[in-house]
Amino acid sequence: LRAALERAKAGGAPCVGQWMEFPGYTLAKTIAGLGFDWVLVDCEHGNIADNEMYLAIGAIASSGVSPIVRIPADEPWMMKRALDAGAHGIMIPMCESKEQAAKIVNAMKYPSDRWPQGFRGSGAMFAPANFNQNGVQYQSTANDNTIIIVQIETRNAVENVEEIASTDGVDMLFIGPNDLAASLGYFPFDHAKIEEVQVATARTLKACKDAGKYAGHFALSAEIAAQRSKQGFEFMNCGADIVAVTAWMAGEKAKMEAL
Ligand code: 3PY
């Protein structure tokens, strides 16, 4: 995942993925088989319980694609479950301060000289296989290999965004535009048209660039993803399974009705 992010940062193709809201090994395998850089398993808003998260991660990683898990909340035990299952990256919703970001980082780092405050527990039984490593290799490289993504999606987060971006160990700030719009007092789905949301978005992007961190943005189509890539974001999805299913099926239904 880091290599794909570095490619994007160097001006190459953006680091692009898809969003999974449905559970299912075969679904994860099918999406990953399309050849994205990553597939995100959404345990915040998706219908994906713990065991299904394990299955999806295995399906994605075995296709040579990076599994990322969005956990439901900033809880160290949830980070541990997703890391131990073999996630290559973890996304944490609603990060609002440098203190919170630092706590998140410490929860995801094994204690080491570099990370003396790290408190991730040893015992990743299944993660090594999802990195094509043995247990020793995994434990000695996980601190460097695992990408930590915090979401910027509230007014408080934007007010503290430079400090959050400067937090050691945070790899990426990822804008959740719907929550951000809601937090700023607007209707979520209109975010692209709202000046205040776009000002907050630009401020977040600049904070990432100034701190040398990756910048990510949620996108539900290739058109939106391309706009964000042009703006300077390195990482974005270009859809979600639930959107693909409903949009395509509704379209076919409409065509049948028009016959
Ligand atoms: C948002 O748009 O708020 C997100 O977090 C994307 O799911």
Short mmCIF file of C-alpha atoms and ligand atoms in Angstrom, two decimals:
data_model
loop_
_atom_site.label_atom_id
_atom_site.label_comp_id
_atom_site.label_asym_id
_atom_site.label_seq_id
_atom_site.Cartn_x
_atom_site.Cartn_y
_atom_site.Cartn_z
CA LEU A 1 0.00 0.00 0.00
CA ARG A 2 2.80 2.39 0.87
CA ALA A 3 4.40 1.81 -2.54
CA ALA A 4 1.15 2.74 -4.30
CA LEU A 5 0.83 5.83 -2.12
CA GLU A 6 4.41 6.86 -2.90
CA ARG A 7 3.70 6.36 -6.61
CA ALA A 8 0.75 8.73 -6.32
CA LYS A 9 2.71 11.24 -4.24
CA ALA A 10 5.45 11.28 -6.87
CA GLY A 11 2.88 12.34 -9.46
CA GLY A 12 2.04 8.87 -10.81
CA ALA A 13 -1.38 7.27 -10.96
CA PRO A 14 -3.54 7.96 -7.89
CA CYS A 15 -3.92 5.25 -5.27
CA VAL A 16 -7.43 4.06 -6.06
CA GLY A 17 -9.76 1.61 -4.40
CA GLN A 18 -13.29 0.50 -3.74
CA TRP A 19 -15.55 0.52 -0.70
CA MET A 20 -17.23 -2.64 0.64
CA GLU A 21 -20.44 -2.29 2.66
CA PHE A 22 -21.72 -5.83 2.10
CA PRO A 23 -20.11 -8.85 3.76
CA GLY A 24 -18.78 -11.78 1.80
CA TYR A 25 -15.59 -13.59 0.85
CA THR A 26 -16.71 -13.98 -2.76
CA LEU A 27 -17.71 -10.33 -3.04
CA ALA A 28 -14.33 -9.21 -1.67
CA LYS A 29 -12.54 -11.59 -4.03
CA THR A 30 -14.58 -10.35 -6.99
CA ILE A 31 -13.90 -6.67 -6.29
CA ALA A 32 -10.21 -7.24 -5.56
CA GLY A 33 -9.94 -9.25 -8.78
CA LEU A 34 -10.68 -6.07 -10.71
CA GLY A 35 -7.18 -4.92 -9.83
CA PHE A 36 -7.55 -1.90 -7.57
CA ASP A 37 -4.71 -0.76 -5.29
CA TRP A 38 -6.91 -1.39 -2.27
CA VAL A 39 -10.37 -2.41 -1.11
CA LEU A 40 -11.79 -0.94 2.08
CA VAL A 41 -13.85 -3.17 4.38
CA ASP A 42 -16.26 -0.74 6.03
CA CYS A 43 -16.95 -1.94 9.57
CA GLU A 44 -18.20 1.54 10.53
CA HIS A 45 -21.27 1.77 8.32
CA GLY A 46 -21.25 -1.55 6.46
CA ASN A 47 -22.93 -4.85 7.37
CA ILE A 48 -19.59 -6.44 8.18
CA ALA A 49 -19.07 -8.20 11.51
CA ASP A 50 -15.80 -9.42 12.93
CA ASN A 51 -15.61 -12.82 11.24
CA GLU A 52 -16.69 -11.37 7.90
CA MET A 53 -13.93 -8.78 8.24
CA TYR A 54 -11.40 -11.62 8.58
CA LEU A 55 -12.76 -13.35 5.48
CA ALA A 56 -12.79 -10.17 3.40
CA ILE A 57 -9.23 -9.26 4.36
CA GLY A 58 -8.01 -12.71 3.37
CA ALA A 59 -9.84 -12.59 0.05
CA ILE A 60 -8.45 -9.15 -0.81
CA ALA A 61 -4.86 -9.80 0.28
CA SER A 62 -4.72 -13.13 -1.57
CA SER A 63 -5.56 -11.23 -4.76
CA GLY A 64 -2.48 -9.04 -4.36
CA VAL A 65 -4.59 -6.03 -3.32
CA SER A 66 -4.26 -4.14 -0.03
CA PRO A 67 -7.11 -4.64 2.44
CA ILE A 68 -7.97 -1.55 4.49
CA VAL A 69 -10.45 -1.68 7.36
CA ARG A 70 -12.51 1.25 8.57
CA ILE A 71 -13.26 0.49 12.20
CA PRO A 72 -16.47 1.79 13.83
CA ALA A 73 -14.81 4.14 16.32
CA ASP A 74 -11.54 5.25 17.88
CA GLU A 75 -11.13 2.18 20.10
CA PRO A 76 -7.76 0.44 20.53
CA TRP A 77 -9.37 -3.01 20.74
CA MET A 78 -11.02 -2.50 17.35
CA MET A 79 -7.71 -1.42 15.84
CA LYS A 80 -6.12 -4.55 17.27
CA ARG A 81 -8.79 -6.84 15.78
CA ALA A 82 -8.38 -5.35 12.30
CA LEU A 83 -4.59 -5.30 12.46
CA ASP A 84 -4.44 -8.88 13.73
CA ALA A 85 -6.76 -9.94 10.93
CA GLY A 86 -4.14 -8.64 8.48
CA ALA A 87 -5.29 -5.19 7.40
CA HIS A 88 -2.64 -3.27 5.49
CA GLY A 89 -4.21 0.00 6.54
CA ILE A 90 -6.70 1.14 9.19
CA MET A 91 -9.07 4.08 8.80
CA ILE A 92 -10.38 5.70 11.98
CA PRO A 93 -13.46 7.92 11.77
CA MET A 94 -13.87 11.26 13.56
CA CYS A 95 -10.35 12.21 14.58
CA GLU A 96 -10.54 15.68 16.09
CA SER A 97 -7.28 16.52 17.87
CA LYS A 98 -3.56 15.89 18.01
CA GLU A 99 -3.96 14.11 21.37
CA GLN A 100 -6.51 11.74 19.86
CA ALA A 101 -4.29 11.16 16.81
CA ALA A 102 -1.29 10.37 19.02
CA LYS A 103 -3.35 7.88 21.03
CA ILE A 104 -4.48 6.21 17.81
CA VAL A 105 -0.89 5.90 16.61
CA ASN A 106 0.30 4.41 19.91
CA ALA A 107 -2.51 1.85 19.83
CA MET A 108 -1.36 0.67 16.42
CA LYS A 109 2.39 0.46 17.08
CA TYR A 110 4.18 -2.41 18.76
CA PRO A 111 6.46 -1.05 21.51
CA SER A 112 9.94 -0.41 20.06
CA ASP A 113 12.83 2.06 20.30
CA ARG A 114 11.11 4.15 17.64
CA TRP A 115 7.69 3.83 19.31
CA PRO A 116 8.30 3.60 23.09
CA GLN A 117 4.67 4.58 23.77
CA GLY A 118 3.32 1.91 21.42
CA PHE A 119 0.97 -0.52 23.14
CA ARG A 120 -0.28 -2.86 20.41
CA GLY A 121 -0.39 -6.35 21.90
CA SER A 122 1.69 -9.14 20.38
CA GLY A 123 -0.08 -12.16 18.99
CA ALA A 124 -1.10 -11.50 15.39
CA MET A 125 -2.00 -15.04 14.40
CA PHE A 126 -3.38 -14.41 10.94
CA ALA A 127 -1.88 -11.10 9.81
CA PRO A 128 1.50 -12.49 8.64
CA ALA A 129 -0.07 -14.63 5.90
CA ASN A 130 -1.82 -11.55 4.53
CA PHE A 131 1.58 -9.90 4.09
CA ASN A 132 3.26 -13.08 2.74
CA GLN A 133 5.43 -13.10 5.85
CA ASN A 134 6.13 -15.33 8.82
CA GLY A 135 5.31 -14.15 12.33
CA VAL A 136 8.78 -12.78 13.10
CA GLN A 137 8.96 -10.87 9.83
CA TYR A 138 5.49 -9.49 10.41
CA GLN A 139 6.09 -8.28 13.94
CA SER A 140 9.38 -6.61 13.01
CA THR A 141 7.96 -4.72 10.00
CA ALA A 142 4.31 -4.05 10.92
CA ASN A 143 5.03 -0.67 12.51
CA ASP A 144 6.42 0.56 9.18
CA ASN A 145 4.11 -1.30 6.83
CA THR A 146 0.70 -0.53 8.31
CA ILE A 147 -0.86 2.68 7.05
CA ILE A 148 -2.68 4.81 9.64
CA ILE A 149 -5.48 6.88 8.16
CA VAL A 150 -7.45 9.34 10.29
CA GLN A 151 -10.66 10.86 9.03
CA ILE A 152 -11.20 14.61 9.02
CA GLU A 153 -14.95 15.05 9.06
CA THR A 154 -15.96 17.53 11.75
CA ARG A 155 -15.63 21.26 12.44
CA ASN A 156 -13.31 20.52 15.39
CA ALA A 157 -11.09 18.37 13.20
CA VAL A 158 -10.66 21.13 10.64
CA GLU A 159 -9.87 23.66 13.37
CA ASN A 160 -7.07 21.33 14.55
CA VAL A 161 -6.09 19.93 11.17
CA GLU A 162 -2.52 21.30 11.03
CA GLU A 163 -1.76 19.76 14.44
CA ILE A 164 -3.37 16.45 13.48
CA ALA A 165 -1.33 16.36 10.26
CA SER A 166 1.88 17.01 12.20
CA THR A 167 1.30 14.01 14.49
CA ASP A 168 4.15 11.54 14.21
CA GLY A 169 2.93 8.21 12.86
CA VAL A 170 -0.22 9.47 11.16
CA ASP A 171 0.23 8.56 7.49
CA MET A 172 -2.89 10.04 5.92
CA LEU A 173 -5.74 12.44 6.55
CA PHE A 174 -8.90 11.33 4.75
CA ILE A 175 -11.85 13.64 4.26
CA GLY A 176 -15.32 12.25 4.91
CA PRO A 177 -17.21 14.93 3.00
CA ASN A 178 -20.69 13.91 4.08
CA ASP A 179 -19.97 14.04 7.80
CA LEU A 180 -17.92 17.19 7.31
CA ALA A 181 -20.83 18.93 5.59
CA ALA A 182 -23.22 17.77 8.32
CA SER A 183 -20.87 18.96 11.07
CA LEU A 184 -20.63 22.38 9.40
CA GLY A 185 -24.42 22.60 9.37
CA TYR A 186 -25.31 21.51 5.85
CA PHE A 187 -27.10 18.60 4.23
CA PRO A 188 -24.44 15.90 3.72
CA PHE A 189 -24.88 14.87 0.10
CA ASP A 190 -24.54 18.43 -1.21
CA HIS A 191 -20.95 18.80 -0.01
CA ALA A 192 -19.34 19.50 -3.40
CA LYS A 193 -21.49 22.60 -3.88
CA ILE A 194 -20.91 24.06 -0.43
CA GLU A 195 -18.22 26.73 -0.27
CA GLU A 196 -17.48 26.25 3.44
CA VAL A 197 -16.94 22.51 2.96
CA GLN A 198 -14.61 23.14 0.04
CA VAL A 199 -12.62 25.73 2.04
CA ALA A 200 -12.23 23.14 4.83
CA THR A 201 -11.22 20.56 2.23
CA ALA A 202 -8.54 22.85 0.77
CA ARG A 203 -7.22 23.64 4.26
CA THR A 204 -6.95 19.91 5.02
CA LEU A 205 -5.17 19.23 1.74
CA LYS A 206 -2.66 22.02 2.44
CA ALA A 207 -2.05 20.69 5.97
CA CYS A 208 -1.23 17.29 4.48
CA LYS A 209 1.16 18.76 1.92
CA ASP A 210 2.89 20.96 4.53
CA ALA A 211 3.35 17.99 6.88
CA GLY A 212 4.37 15.54 4.15
CA LYS A 213 1.33 13.32 4.77
CA TYR A 214 -0.87 11.57 2.21
CA ALA A 215 -4.24 13.17 1.50
CA GLY A 216 -7.35 11.11 0.83
CA HIS A 217 -10.92 11.95 -0.17
CA PHE A 218 -14.10 9.87 -0.39
CA ALA A 219 -15.53 9.60 -3.92
CA LEU A 220 -18.38 7.56 -5.34
CA SER A 221 -17.45 7.78 -9.02
CA ALA A 222 -14.41 7.93 -11.26
CA GLU A 223 -15.37 11.49 -12.27
CA ILE A 224 -15.30 12.72 -8.66
CA ALA A 225 -12.15 10.73 -7.90
CA ALA A 226 -10.42 12.29 -10.93
CA GLN A 227 -11.35 15.79 -9.78
CA ARG A 228 -9.89 15.12 -6.34
CA SER A 229 -6.76 13.63 -7.89
CA LYS A 230 -6.32 16.76 -9.99
CA GLN A 231 -6.77 18.88 -6.88
CA GLY A 232 -3.81 17.06 -5.25
CA PHE A 233 -5.31 14.17 -3.30
CA GLU A 234 -3.33 10.94 -3.67
CA PHE A 235 -5.89 8.43 -2.41
CA MET A 236 -9.55 7.98 -3.19
CA ASN A 237 -12.21 5.34 -3.83
CA CYS A 238 -14.22 5.54 -7.02
CA GLY A 239 -17.36 3.80 -5.87
CA ALA A 240 -18.91 1.41 -3.37
CA ASP A 241 -20.56 -1.99 -3.72
CA ILE A 242 -23.97 -0.81 -2.51
CA VAL A 243 -23.91 2.09 -4.97
CA ALA A 244 -22.93 -0.22 -7.84
CA VAL A 245 -25.72 -2.69 -7.07
CA THR A 246 -28.48 -0.17 -6.56
CA ALA A 247 -27.51 2.17 -9.43
CA TRP A 248 -27.13 -0.63 -11.95
CA MET A 249 -30.25 -2.54 -10.92
CA ALA A 250 -32.39 0.59 -10.74
CA GLY A 251 -31.13 1.56 -14.19
CA GLU A 252 -32.02 -1.81 -15.69
CA LYS A 253 -35.43 -1.69 -14.00
CA ALA A 254 -36.08 1.73 -15.49
CA LYS A 255 -35.10 0.45 -18.94
CA MET A 256 -37.49 -2.48 -18.63
CA GLU A 257 -40.29 -0.17 -17.58
CA ALA A 258 -39.62 2.04 -20.60
CA LEU A 259 -39.95 -0.86 -23.08
C1 3PY B 1 -18.23 10.69 4.77
O1 3PY B 1 -18.50 11.09 3.63
O2 3PY B 1 -18.55 11.30 5.80
C2 3PY B 1 -17.49 9.46 4.92
O3 3PY B 1 -16.98 9.19 5.97
C3 3PY B 1 -17.42 8.52 3.78
O4 3PY B 1 -18.03 7.31 4.10
#
